[in-house]
mmCIF file of C-alpha atoms and ligand atoms in Angstrom:
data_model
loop_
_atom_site.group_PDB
_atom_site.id
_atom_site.type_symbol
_atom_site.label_atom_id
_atom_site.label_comp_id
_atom_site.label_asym_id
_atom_site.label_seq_id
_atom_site.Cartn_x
_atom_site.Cartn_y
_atom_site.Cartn_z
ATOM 1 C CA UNK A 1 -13.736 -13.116 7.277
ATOM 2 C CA UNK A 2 -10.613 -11.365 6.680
ATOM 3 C CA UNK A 3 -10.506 -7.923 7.629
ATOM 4 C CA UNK A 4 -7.699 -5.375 7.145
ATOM 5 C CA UNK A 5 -7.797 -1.915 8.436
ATOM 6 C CA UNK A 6 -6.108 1.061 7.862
ATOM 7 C CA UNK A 7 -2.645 -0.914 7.584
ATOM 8 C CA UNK A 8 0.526 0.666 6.542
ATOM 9 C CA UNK A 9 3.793 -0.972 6.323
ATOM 10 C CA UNK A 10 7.379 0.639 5.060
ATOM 11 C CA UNK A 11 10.258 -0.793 4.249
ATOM 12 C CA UNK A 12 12.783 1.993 5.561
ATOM 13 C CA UNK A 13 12.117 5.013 3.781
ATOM 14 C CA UNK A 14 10.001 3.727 1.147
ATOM 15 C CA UNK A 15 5.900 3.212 2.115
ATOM 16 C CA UNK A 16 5.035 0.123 1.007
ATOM 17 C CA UNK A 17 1.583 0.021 1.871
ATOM 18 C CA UNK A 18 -1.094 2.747 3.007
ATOM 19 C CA UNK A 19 -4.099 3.368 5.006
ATOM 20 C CA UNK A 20 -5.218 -0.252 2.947
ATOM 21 C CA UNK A 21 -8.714 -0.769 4.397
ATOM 22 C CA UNK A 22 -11.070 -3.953 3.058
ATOM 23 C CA UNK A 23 -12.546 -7.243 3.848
ATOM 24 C CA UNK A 24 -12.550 -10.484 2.167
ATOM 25 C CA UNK A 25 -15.673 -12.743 3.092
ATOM 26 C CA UNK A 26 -15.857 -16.151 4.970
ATOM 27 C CA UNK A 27 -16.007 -18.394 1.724
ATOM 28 C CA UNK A 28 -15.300 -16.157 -1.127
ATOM 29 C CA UNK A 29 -12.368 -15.507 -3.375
ATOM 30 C CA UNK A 30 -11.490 -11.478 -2.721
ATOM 31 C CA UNK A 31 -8.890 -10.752 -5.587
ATOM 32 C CA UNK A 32 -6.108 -7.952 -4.935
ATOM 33 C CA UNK A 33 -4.401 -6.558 -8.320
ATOM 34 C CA UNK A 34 -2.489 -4.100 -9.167
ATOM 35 C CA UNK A 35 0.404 -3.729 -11.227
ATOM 36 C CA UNK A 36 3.885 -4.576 -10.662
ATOM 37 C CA UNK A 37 5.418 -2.600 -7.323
ATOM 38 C CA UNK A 38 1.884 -1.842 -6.308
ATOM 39 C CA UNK A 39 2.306 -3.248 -2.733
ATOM 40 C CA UNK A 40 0.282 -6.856 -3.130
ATOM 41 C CA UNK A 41 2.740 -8.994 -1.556
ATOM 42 C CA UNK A 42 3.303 -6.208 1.500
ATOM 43 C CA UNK A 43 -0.059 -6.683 2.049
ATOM 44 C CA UNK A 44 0.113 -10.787 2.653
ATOM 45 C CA UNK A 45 3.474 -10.462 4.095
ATOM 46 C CA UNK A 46 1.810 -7.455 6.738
ATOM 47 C CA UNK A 47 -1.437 -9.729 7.048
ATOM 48 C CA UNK A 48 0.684 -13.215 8.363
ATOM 49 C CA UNK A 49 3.294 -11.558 10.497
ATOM 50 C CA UNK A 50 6.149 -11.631 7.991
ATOM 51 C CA UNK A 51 6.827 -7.467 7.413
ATOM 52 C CA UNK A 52 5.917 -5.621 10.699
ATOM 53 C CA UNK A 53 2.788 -3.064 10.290
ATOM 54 C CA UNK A 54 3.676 0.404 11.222
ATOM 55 C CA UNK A 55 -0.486 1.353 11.986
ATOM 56 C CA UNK A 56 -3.622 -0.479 11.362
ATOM 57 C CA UNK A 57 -4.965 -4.444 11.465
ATOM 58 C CA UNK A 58 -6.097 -6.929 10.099
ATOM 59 C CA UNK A 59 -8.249 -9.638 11.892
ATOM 60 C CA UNK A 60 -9.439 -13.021 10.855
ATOM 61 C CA UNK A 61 -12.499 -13.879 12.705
ATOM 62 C CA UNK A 62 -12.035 -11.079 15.045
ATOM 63 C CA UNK A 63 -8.494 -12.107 15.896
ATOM 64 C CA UNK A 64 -5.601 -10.231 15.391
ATOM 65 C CA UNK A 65 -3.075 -11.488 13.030
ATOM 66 C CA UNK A 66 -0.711 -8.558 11.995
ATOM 67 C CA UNK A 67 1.017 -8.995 15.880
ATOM 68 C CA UNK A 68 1.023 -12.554 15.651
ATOM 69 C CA UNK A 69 3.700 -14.252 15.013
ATOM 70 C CA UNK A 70 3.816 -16.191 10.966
ATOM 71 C CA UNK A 71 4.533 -19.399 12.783
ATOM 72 C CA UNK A 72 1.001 -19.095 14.400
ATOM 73 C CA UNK A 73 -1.104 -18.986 11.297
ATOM 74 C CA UNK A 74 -1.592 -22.668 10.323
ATOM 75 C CA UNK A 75 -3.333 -22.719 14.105
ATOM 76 C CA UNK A 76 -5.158 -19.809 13.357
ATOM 77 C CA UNK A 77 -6.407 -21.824 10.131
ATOM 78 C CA UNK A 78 -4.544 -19.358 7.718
ATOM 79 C CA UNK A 79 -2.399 -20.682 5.341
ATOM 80 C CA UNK A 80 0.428 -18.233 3.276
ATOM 81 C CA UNK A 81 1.516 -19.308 -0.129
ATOM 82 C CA UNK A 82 4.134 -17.102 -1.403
ATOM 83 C CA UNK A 83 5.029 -16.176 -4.918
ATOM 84 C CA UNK A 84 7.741 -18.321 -6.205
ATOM 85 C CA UNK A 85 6.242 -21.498 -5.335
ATOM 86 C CA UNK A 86 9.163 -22.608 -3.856
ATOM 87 C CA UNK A 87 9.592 -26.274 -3.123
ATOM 88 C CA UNK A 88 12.632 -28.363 -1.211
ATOM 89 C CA UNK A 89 14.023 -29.419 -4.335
ATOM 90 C CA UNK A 90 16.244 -32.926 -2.779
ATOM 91 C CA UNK A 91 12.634 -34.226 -1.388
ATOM 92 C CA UNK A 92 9.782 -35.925 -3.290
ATOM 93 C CA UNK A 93 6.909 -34.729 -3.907
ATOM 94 C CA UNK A 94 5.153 -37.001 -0.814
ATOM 95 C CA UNK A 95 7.903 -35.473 1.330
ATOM 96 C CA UNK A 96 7.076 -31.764 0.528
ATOM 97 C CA UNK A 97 3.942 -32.262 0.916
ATOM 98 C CA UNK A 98 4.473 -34.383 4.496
ATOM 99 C CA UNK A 99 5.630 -31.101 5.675
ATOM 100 C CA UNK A 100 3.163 -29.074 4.968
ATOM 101 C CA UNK A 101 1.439 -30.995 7.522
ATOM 102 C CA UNK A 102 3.842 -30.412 10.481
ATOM 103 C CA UNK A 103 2.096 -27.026 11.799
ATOM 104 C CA UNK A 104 -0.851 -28.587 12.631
ATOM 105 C CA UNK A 105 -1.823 -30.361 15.636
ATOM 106 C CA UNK A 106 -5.471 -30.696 14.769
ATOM 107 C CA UNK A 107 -7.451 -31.853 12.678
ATOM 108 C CA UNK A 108 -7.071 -34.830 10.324
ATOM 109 C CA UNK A 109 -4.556 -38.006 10.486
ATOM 110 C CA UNK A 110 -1.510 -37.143 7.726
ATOM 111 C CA UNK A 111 -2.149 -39.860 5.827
ATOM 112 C CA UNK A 112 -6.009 -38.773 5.629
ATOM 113 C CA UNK A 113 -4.924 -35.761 4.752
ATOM 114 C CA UNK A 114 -2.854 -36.472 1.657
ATOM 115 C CA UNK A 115 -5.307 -39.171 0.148
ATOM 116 C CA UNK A 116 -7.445 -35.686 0.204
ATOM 117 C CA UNK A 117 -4.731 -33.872 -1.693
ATOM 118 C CA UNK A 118 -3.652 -36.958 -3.729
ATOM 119 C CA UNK A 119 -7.833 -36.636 -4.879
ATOM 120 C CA UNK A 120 -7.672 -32.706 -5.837
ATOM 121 C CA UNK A 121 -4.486 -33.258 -7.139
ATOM 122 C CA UNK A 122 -4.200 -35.893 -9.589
ATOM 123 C CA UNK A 123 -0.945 -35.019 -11.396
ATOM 124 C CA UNK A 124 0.408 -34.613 -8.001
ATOM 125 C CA UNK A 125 -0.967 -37.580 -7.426
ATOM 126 C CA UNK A 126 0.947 -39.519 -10.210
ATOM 127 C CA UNK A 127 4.297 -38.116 -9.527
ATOM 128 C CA UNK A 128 4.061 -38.355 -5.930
ATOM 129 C CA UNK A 129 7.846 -40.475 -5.688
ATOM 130 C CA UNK A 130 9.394 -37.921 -7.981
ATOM 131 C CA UNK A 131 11.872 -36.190 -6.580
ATOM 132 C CA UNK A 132 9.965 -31.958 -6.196
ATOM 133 C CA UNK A 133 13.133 -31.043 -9.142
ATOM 134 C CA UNK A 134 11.608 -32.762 -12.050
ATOM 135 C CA UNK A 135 8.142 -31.076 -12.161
ATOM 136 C CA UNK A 136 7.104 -28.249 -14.055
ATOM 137 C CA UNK A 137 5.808 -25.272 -12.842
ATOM 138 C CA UNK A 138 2.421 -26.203 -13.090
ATOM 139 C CA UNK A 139 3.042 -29.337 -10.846
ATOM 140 C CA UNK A 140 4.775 -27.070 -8.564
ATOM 141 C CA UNK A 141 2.156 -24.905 -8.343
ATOM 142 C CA UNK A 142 -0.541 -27.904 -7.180
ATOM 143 C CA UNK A 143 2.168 -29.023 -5.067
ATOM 144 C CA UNK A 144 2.423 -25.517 -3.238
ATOM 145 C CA UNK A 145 -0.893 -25.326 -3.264
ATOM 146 C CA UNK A 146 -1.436 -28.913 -1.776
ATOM 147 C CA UNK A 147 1.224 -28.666 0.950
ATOM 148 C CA UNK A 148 -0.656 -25.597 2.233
ATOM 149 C CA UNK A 149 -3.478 -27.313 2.286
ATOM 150 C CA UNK A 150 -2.408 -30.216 3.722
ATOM 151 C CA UNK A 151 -2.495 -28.087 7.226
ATOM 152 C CA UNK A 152 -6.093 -27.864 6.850
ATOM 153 C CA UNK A 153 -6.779 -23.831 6.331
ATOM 154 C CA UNK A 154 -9.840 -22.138 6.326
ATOM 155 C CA UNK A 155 -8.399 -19.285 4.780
ATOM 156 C CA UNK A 156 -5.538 -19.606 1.655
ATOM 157 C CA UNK A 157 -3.470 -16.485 1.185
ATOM 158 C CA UNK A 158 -2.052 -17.051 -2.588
ATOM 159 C CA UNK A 159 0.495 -15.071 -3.613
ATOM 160 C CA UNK A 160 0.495 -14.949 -7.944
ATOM 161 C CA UNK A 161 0.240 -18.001 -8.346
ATOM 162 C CA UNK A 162 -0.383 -18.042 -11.996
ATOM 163 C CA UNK A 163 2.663 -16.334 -12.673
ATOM 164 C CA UNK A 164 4.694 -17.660 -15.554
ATOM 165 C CA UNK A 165 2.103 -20.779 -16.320
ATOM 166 C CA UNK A 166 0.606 -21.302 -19.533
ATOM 167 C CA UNK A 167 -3.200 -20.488 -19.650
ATOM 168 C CA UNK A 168 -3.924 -23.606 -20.118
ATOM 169 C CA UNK A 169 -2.521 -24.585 -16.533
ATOM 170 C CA UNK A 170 -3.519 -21.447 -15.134
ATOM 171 C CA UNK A 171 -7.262 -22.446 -15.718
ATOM 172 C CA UNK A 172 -7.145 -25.546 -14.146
ATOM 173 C CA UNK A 173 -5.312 -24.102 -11.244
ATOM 174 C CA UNK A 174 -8.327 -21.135 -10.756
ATOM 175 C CA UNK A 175 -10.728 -24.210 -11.618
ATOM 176 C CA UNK A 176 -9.359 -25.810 -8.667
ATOM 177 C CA UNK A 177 -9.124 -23.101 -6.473
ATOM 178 C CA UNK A 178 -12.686 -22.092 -7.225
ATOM 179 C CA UNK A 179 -14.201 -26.290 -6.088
ATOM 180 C CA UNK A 180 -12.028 -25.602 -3.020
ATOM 181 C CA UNK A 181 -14.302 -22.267 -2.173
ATOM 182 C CA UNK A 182 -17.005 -23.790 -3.227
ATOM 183 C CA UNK A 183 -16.842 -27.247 -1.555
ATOM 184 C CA UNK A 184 -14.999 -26.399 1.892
ATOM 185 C CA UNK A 185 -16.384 -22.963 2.479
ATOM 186 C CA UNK A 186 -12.550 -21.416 2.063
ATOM 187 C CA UNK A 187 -11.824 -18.097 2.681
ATOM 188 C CA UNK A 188 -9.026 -16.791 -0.152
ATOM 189 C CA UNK A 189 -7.077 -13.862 -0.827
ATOM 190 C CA UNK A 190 -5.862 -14.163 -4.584
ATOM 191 C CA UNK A 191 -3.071 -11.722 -5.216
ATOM 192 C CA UNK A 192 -2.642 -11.409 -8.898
ATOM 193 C CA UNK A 193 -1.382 -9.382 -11.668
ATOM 194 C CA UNK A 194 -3.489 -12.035 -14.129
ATOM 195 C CA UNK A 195 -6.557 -9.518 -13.229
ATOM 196 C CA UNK A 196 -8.517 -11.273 -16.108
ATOM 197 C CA UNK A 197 -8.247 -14.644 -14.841
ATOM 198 C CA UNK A 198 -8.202 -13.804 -11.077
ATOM 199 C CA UNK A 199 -11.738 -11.905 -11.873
ATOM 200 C CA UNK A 200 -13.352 -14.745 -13.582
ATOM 201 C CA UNK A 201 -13.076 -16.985 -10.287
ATOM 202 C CA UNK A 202 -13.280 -14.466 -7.953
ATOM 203 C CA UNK A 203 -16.357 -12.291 -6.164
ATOM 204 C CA UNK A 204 -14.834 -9.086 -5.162
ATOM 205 C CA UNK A 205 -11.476 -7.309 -6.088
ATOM 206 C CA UNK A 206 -9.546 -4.635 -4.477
ATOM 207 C CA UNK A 207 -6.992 -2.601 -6.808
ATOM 208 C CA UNK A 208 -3.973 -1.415 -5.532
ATOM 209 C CA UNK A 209 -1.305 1.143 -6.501
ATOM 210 C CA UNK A 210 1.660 2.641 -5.017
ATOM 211 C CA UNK A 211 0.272 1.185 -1.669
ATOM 212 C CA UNK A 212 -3.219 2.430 -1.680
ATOM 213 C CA UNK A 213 -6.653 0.961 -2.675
ATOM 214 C CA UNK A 214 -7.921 2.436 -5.376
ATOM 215 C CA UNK A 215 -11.027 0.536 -6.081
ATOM 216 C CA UNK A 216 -13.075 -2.186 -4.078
ATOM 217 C CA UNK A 217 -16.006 -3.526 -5.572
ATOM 218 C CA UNK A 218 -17.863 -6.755 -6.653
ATOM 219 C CA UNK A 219 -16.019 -8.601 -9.653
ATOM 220 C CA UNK A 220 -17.985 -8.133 -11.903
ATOM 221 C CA UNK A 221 -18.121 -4.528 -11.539
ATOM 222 C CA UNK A 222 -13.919 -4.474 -12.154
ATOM 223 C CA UNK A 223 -13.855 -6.795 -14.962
ATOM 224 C CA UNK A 224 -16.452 -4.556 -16.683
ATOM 225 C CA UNK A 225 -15.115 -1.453 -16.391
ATOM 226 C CA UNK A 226 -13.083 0.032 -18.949
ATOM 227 C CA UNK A 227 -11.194 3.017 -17.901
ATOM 228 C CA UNK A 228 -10.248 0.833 -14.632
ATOM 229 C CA UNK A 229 -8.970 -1.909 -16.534
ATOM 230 C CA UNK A 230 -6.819 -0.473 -19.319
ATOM 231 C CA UNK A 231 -5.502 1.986 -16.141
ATOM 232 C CA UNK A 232 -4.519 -0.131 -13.471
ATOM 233 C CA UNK A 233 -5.406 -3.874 -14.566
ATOM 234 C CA UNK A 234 -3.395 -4.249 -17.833
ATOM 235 C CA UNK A 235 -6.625 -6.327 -20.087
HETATM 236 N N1 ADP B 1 12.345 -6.218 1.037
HETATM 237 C C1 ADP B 1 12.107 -4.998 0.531
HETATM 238 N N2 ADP B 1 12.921 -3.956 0.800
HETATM 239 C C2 ADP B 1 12.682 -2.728 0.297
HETATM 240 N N3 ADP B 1 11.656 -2.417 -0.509
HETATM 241 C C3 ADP B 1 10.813 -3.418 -0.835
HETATM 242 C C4 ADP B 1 10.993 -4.766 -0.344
HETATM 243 N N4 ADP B 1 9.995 -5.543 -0.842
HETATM 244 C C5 ADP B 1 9.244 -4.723 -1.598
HETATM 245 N N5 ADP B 1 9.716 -3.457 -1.595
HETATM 246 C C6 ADP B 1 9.129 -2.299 -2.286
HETATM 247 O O1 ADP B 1 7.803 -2.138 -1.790
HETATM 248 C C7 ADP B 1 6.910 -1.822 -2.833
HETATM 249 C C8 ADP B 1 5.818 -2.884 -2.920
HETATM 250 O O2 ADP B 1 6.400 -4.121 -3.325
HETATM 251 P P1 ADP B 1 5.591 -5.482 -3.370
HETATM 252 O O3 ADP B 1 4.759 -5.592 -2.165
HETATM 253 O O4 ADP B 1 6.558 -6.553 -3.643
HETATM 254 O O5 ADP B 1 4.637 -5.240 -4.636
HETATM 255 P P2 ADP B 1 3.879 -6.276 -5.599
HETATM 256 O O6 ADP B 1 3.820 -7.586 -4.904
HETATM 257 O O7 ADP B 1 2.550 -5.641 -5.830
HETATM 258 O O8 ADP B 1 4.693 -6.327 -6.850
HETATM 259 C C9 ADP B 1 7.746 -1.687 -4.090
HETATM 260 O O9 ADP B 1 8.085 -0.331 -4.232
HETATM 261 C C10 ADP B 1 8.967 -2.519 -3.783
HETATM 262 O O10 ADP B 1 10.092 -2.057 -4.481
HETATM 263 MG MG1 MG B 2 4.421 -9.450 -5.488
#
Protein backbone atom coordinates (compact mmCIF):
# COMPACT_ATOMS: atom_id res chain seq x y z
CA UNK A 1 0.00 0.00 0.00
CA UNK A 2 0.66 3.54 -0.49
CA UNK A 3 0.92 5.54 2.45
CA UNK A 4 1.38 9.32 2.77
CA UNK A 5 1.83 11.09 5.98
CA UNK A 6 1.61 14.35 7.13
CA UNK A 7 3.37 15.69 3.80
CA UNK A 8 3.69 19.27 2.97
CA UNK A 9 5.34 20.67 0.01
CA UNK A 10 5.67 24.63 -1.11
CA UNK A 11 6.59 26.03 -3.97
CA UNK A 12 8.43 29.27 -2.56
CA UNK A 13 6.04 31.18 -0.72
CA UNK A 14 3.00 29.54 -1.76
CA UNK A 15 1.98 25.98 0.31
CA UNK A 16 1.16 23.69 -2.06
CA UNK A 17 0.28 20.89 -0.05
CA UNK A 18 -0.49 20.37 3.82
CA UNK A 19 -0.30 18.04 6.65
CA UNK A 20 -1.97 15.49 3.59
CA UNK A 21 -2.29 12.24 5.57
CA UNK A 22 -4.00 8.87 3.77
CA UNK A 23 -3.43 5.51 2.36
CA UNK A 24 -4.31 3.90 -0.80
CA UNK A 25 -4.59 -0.04 -0.55
CA UNK A 26 -2.46 -2.84 -2.22
CA UNK A 27 -4.93 -3.49 -5.23
CA UNK A 28 -7.45 -0.80 -5.12
CA UNK A 29 -8.11 2.35 -7.05
CA UNK A 30 -7.84 5.36 -4.17
CA UNK A 31 -9.21 8.48 -6.15
CA UNK A 32 -7.82 12.09 -5.15
CA UNK A 33 -10.18 15.13 -6.40
CA UNK A 34 -10.44 18.30 -5.86
CA UNK A 35 -10.91 21.19 -7.91
CA UNK A 36 -8.62 23.03 -10.04
CA UNK A 37 -5.36 24.49 -7.88
CA UNK A 38 -6.30 22.13 -5.11
CA UNK A 39 -2.77 20.59 -4.85
CA UNK A 40 -3.43 16.94 -6.73
CA UNK A 41 -0.53 16.95 -8.89
CA UNK A 42 1.88 18.29 -5.76
CA UNK A 43 0.84 15.41 -4.21
CA UNK A 44 2.17 12.77 -7.13
CA UNK A 45 4.95 15.03 -7.94
CA UNK A 46 5.91 15.01 -3.71
CA UNK A 47 5.04 11.13 -3.67
CA UNK A 48 7.80 10.11 -6.79
CA UNK A 49 10.58 12.48 -5.93
CA UNK A 50 9.79 15.18 -8.48
CA UNK A 51 8.87 18.46 -5.93
CA UNK A 52 10.95 18.09 -2.67
CA UNK A 53 8.66 17.54 0.64
CA UNK A 54 9.27 20.13 3.21
CA UNK A 55 7.78 17.51 6.32
CA UNK A 56 6.08 14.24 6.24
CA UNK A 57 6.24 10.73 3.96
CA UNK A 58 4.96 8.70 2.07
CA UNK A 59 5.97 4.94 1.87
CA UNK A 60 5.11 2.21 -0.53
CA UNK A 61 5.40 -1.05 1.14
CA UNK A 62 7.14 0.43 4.02
CA UNK A 63 9.74 2.12 1.85
CA UNK A 64 10.35 5.54 1.60
CA UNK A 65 9.73 7.22 -1.62
CA UNK A 66 9.44 11.07 -1.03
CA UNK A 67 13.69 11.00 -0.55
CA UNK A 68 14.12 8.81 -3.34
CA UNK A 69 15.15 9.85 -6.22
CA UNK A 70 12.05 9.80 -9.48
CA UNK A 71 14.53 7.80 -11.47
CA UNK A 72 14.19 4.99 -8.79
CA UNK A 73 10.50 4.37 -8.99
CA UNK A 74 10.08 1.95 -11.94
CA UNK A 75 12.53 -0.37 -9.49
CA UNK A 76 10.50 0.35 -6.71
CA UNK A 77 7.48 -0.96 -8.99
CA UNK A 78 5.85 2.60 -9.09
CA UNK A 79 5.05 3.96 -12.18
CA UNK A 80 4.18 8.12 -12.63
CA UNK A 81 1.95 9.14 -15.44
CA UNK A 82 1.70 12.78 -15.63
CA UNK A 83 -1.07 14.97 -16.89
CA UNK A 84 -0.51 15.92 -20.40
CA UNK A 85 0.09 12.59 -21.68
CA UNK A 86 2.95 13.61 -23.34
CA UNK A 87 4.44 11.40 -26.00
CA UNK A 88 7.90 11.77 -28.27
CA UNK A 89 6.05 12.95 -31.09
CA UNK A 90 9.07 11.92 -34.18
CA UNK A 91 8.78 8.11 -32.76
CA UNK A 92 6.09 5.47 -33.44
CA UNK A 93 3.98 4.31 -31.37
CA UNK A 94 6.22 0.77 -30.88
CA UNK A 95 9.10 3.15 -30.18
CA UNK A 96 7.36 5.12 -27.31
CA UNK A 97 6.30 2.42 -25.96
CA UNK A 98 10.01 0.50 -26.29
CA UNK A 99 11.00 3.10 -23.89
CA UNK A 100 8.86 2.78 -21.43
CA UNK A 101 10.58 -0.37 -20.93
CA UNK A 102 14.17 0.94 -20.42
CA UNK A 103 13.88 1.46 -16.43
CA UNK A 104 13.47 -1.89 -15.78
CA UNK A 105 15.92 -4.52 -15.34
CA UNK A 106 13.50 -7.15 -14.15
CA UNK A 107 10.96 -8.76 -14.93
CA UNK A 108 9.64 -9.73 -18.38
CA UNK A 109 11.53 -9.96 -21.95
CA UNK A 110 10.45 -6.46 -24.00
CA UNK A 111 8.99 -8.13 -26.55
CA UNK A 112 6.79 -10.19 -23.89
CA UNK A 113 6.02 -7.26 -22.54
CA UNK A 114 4.46 -5.38 -25.43
CA UNK A 115 2.47 -8.46 -26.89
CA UNK A 116 0.89 -7.82 -23.18
CA UNK A 117 0.22 -4.19 -23.97
CA UNK A 118 -0.48 -4.81 -27.71
CA UNK A 119 -3.51 -7.33 -25.88
CA UNK A 120 -4.96 -4.47 -23.41
CA UNK A 121 -4.47 -2.16 -25.97
CA UNK A 122 -5.98 -2.96 -29.15
CA UNK A 123 -6.15 0.45 -30.89
CA UNK A 124 -2.65 0.77 -29.80
CA UNK A 125 -2.28 -2.26 -31.10
CA UNK A 126 -3.43 -1.35 -34.71
CA UNK A 127 -1.50 1.79 -35.03
CA UNK A 128 1.53 0.49 -33.55
CA UNK A 129 3.91 1.83 -36.93
CA UNK A 130 2.22 5.19 -36.76
CA UNK A 131 4.29 7.71 -36.09
CA UNK A 132 2.97 8.90 -31.78
CA UNK A 133 1.77 12.57 -33.94
CA UNK A 134 -1.16 11.16 -35.72
CA UNK A 135 -3.19 9.74 -32.77
CA UNK A 136 -5.82 11.29 -30.94
CA UNK A 137 -5.92 11.91 -27.53
CA UNK A 138 -7.57 8.93 -26.65
CA UNK A 139 -4.79 6.79 -28.36
CA UNK A 140 -2.40 8.87 -26.53
CA UNK A 141 -3.84 8.28 -23.50
CA UNK A 142 -3.58 4.11 -23.92
CA UNK A 143 -0.28 4.80 -25.20
CA UNK A 144 0.80 6.71 -21.90
CA UNK A 145 -0.83 4.43 -20.12
CA UNK A 146 0.83 1.36 -21.91
CA UNK A 147 4.40 2.72 -21.88
CA UNK A 148 4.07 2.95 -18.08
CA UNK A 149 3.08 -0.20 -17.95
CA UNK A 150 5.34 -1.65 -20.05
CA UNK A 151 7.94 -1.31 -16.90
CA UNK A 152 5.87 -3.68 -15.10
CA UNK A 153 4.38 -1.48 -11.95
CA UNK A 154 2.63 -2.63 -9.15
CA UNK A 155 1.47 0.64 -8.38
CA UNK A 156 0.19 3.36 -11.39
CA UNK A 157 0.22 6.96 -10.27
CA UNK A 158 -2.26 8.64 -13.02
CA UNK A 159 -2.29 12.02 -13.23
CA UNK A 160 -6.05 13.27 -15.00
CA UNK A 161 -5.97 11.26 -17.35
CA UNK A 162 -9.41 11.76 -18.63
CA UNK A 163 -8.85 15.24 -19.15
CA UNK A 164 -10.13 16.65 -22.40
CA UNK A 165 -11.47 13.00 -23.79
CA UNK A 166 -14.86 12.45 -24.81
CA UNK A 167 -16.91 10.23 -22.36
CA UNK A 168 -17.11 7.86 -24.55
CA UNK A 169 -13.17 7.29 -24.44
CA UNK A 170 -13.00 8.18 -20.98
CA UNK A 171 -15.10 4.98 -20.12
CA UNK A 172 -13.14 2.68 -21.84
CA UNK A 173 -10.03 4.15 -20.42
CA UNK A 174 -11.56 3.71 -16.47
CA UNK A 175 -12.90 0.25 -17.96
CA UNK A 176 -9.42 -0.57 -18.59
CA UNK A 177 -7.90 0.73 -15.72
CA UNK A 178 -10.41 -1.02 -13.51
CA UNK A 179 -9.41 -5.08 -15.43
CA UNK A 180 -5.86 -3.89 -14.68
CA UNK A 181 -6.79 -3.66 -10.67
CA UNK A 182 -8.72 -6.30 -10.92
CA UNK A 183 -6.59 -8.82 -12.89
CA UNK A 184 -2.89 -7.88 -11.69
CA UNK A 185 -3.65 -6.86 -8.16
CA UNK A 186 -2.46 -2.99 -9.08
CA UNK A 187 -2.17 -0.53 -6.68
CA UNK A 188 -3.52 3.09 -8.30
CA UNK A 189 -3.70 6.54 -7.36
CA UNK A 190 -6.30 8.25 -9.80
CA UNK A 191 -5.96 11.99 -9.62
CA UNK A 192 -8.98 13.49 -11.18
CA UNK A 193 -11.13 16.43 -11.47
CA UNK A 194 -13.79 13.89 -13.47
CA UNK A 195 -14.91 13.01 -9.66
CA UNK A 196 -18.01 11.25 -11.24
CA UNK A 197 -16.19 8.97 -13.38
CA UNK A 198 -13.08 8.52 -11.15
CA UNK A 199 -15.78 7.37 -8.30
CA UNK A 200 -17.51 4.86 -10.37
CA UNK A 201 -14.15 2.76 -10.78
CA UNK A 202 -12.68 3.58 -7.78
CA UNK A 203 -12.98 2.24 -3.84
CA UNK A 204 -11.96 5.10 -1.75
CA UNK A 205 -11.48 8.92 -2.48
CA UNK A 206 -9.65 11.58 -0.74
CA UNK A 207 -10.81 15.34 -1.48
CA UNK A 208 -8.48 17.94 -1.54
CA UNK A 209 -8.51 21.76 -1.36
CA UNK A 210 -6.09 24.46 -1.07
CA UNK A 211 -3.60 21.63 -0.04
CA UNK A 212 -5.49 19.89 2.63
CA UNK A 213 -7.71 16.73 2.81
CA UNK A 214 -10.90 17.47 3.39
CA UNK A 215 -12.65 14.21 3.21
CA UNK A 216 -11.41 10.46 3.03
CA UNK A 217 -13.85 7.88 2.84
CA UNK A 218 -15.10 4.78 0.87
CA UNK A 219 -16.48 5.76 -2.72
CA UNK A 220 -19.44 5.24 -2.36
CA UNK A 221 -19.83 7.32 0.58
CA UNK A 222 -18.37 10.57 -1.73
CA UNK A 223 -20.35 9.91 -4.72
CA UNK A 224 -23.46 9.90 -2.48
CA UNK A 225 -23.13 12.76 -0.68
CA UNK A 226 -24.63 15.86 -1.67
CA UNK A 227 -23.36 18.84 0.09
CA UNK A 228 -19.71 17.26 -0.63
CA UNK A 229 -20.25 16.97 -4.15
CA UNK A 230 -21.89 20.19 -5.33
CA UNK A 231 -18.96 21.84 -2.77
CA UNK A 232 -15.82 20.50 -3.71
CA UNK A 233 -16.52 17.78 -6.56
CA UNK A 234 -18.31 19.88 -9.24
CA UNK A 235 -21.42 16.83 -10.17
N1 LIG B 1 5.78 24.98 -10.47
C1 LIG B 1 5.01 25.71 -9.65
N2 LIG B 1 5.44 26.89 -9.16
C2 LIG B 1 4.68 27.63 -8.33
N3 LIG B 1 3.44 27.30 -7.93
C3 LIG B 1 2.94 26.14 -8.40
C4 LIG B 1 3.69 25.28 -9.30
N4 LIG B 1 2.92 24.20 -9.60
C5 LIG B 1 1.77 24.38 -8.93
N5 LIG B 1 1.77 25.52 -8.21
C6 LIG B 1 0.69 26.02 -7.34
O1 LIG B 1 0.46 25.02 -6.35
C7 LIG B 1 -0.92 24.86 -6.11
C8 LIG B 1 -1.32 23.41 -6.41
O2 LIG B 1 -1.18 23.16 -7.80
P1 LIG B 1 -1.36 21.73 -8.44
O3 LIG B 1 -0.70 20.73 -7.59
O4 LIG B 1 -0.95 21.82 -9.85
O5 LIG B 1 -2.95 21.53 -8.33
P2 LIG B 1 -3.95 20.58 -9.14
O6 LIG B 1 -3.15 19.52 -9.80
O7 LIG B 1 -4.90 20.08 -8.10
O8 LIG B 1 -4.64 21.48 -10.13
C9 LIG B 1 -1.63 25.89 -6.97
O9 LIG B 1 -1.83 27.03 -6.17
C10 LIG B 1 -0.64 26.16 -8.07
O10 LIG B 1 -0.79 27.46 -8.58
MG1 LIG C 1 -3.04 18.94 -11.76
Amino acid sequence: MIEVRELSASYGAVHALRDVSFTAPTGEVTAVLGANGAGKTTLLRTITGLVRARAGSATYDGRELTRTAPELMPRLGIAHVPEGRGVITELTVEENLRLGGLGRGRGKAGAEQLDRIYALFPAVADRRSALAHTLSGGERQMLVLGRALMAEPTALLLDEPSLGLAPRIVAQLFELVQTLVAEEGLTVLLVEQNARSALSIAHRGVVLSLGRVVVDDRADVLAGDDQLRHAYLGF
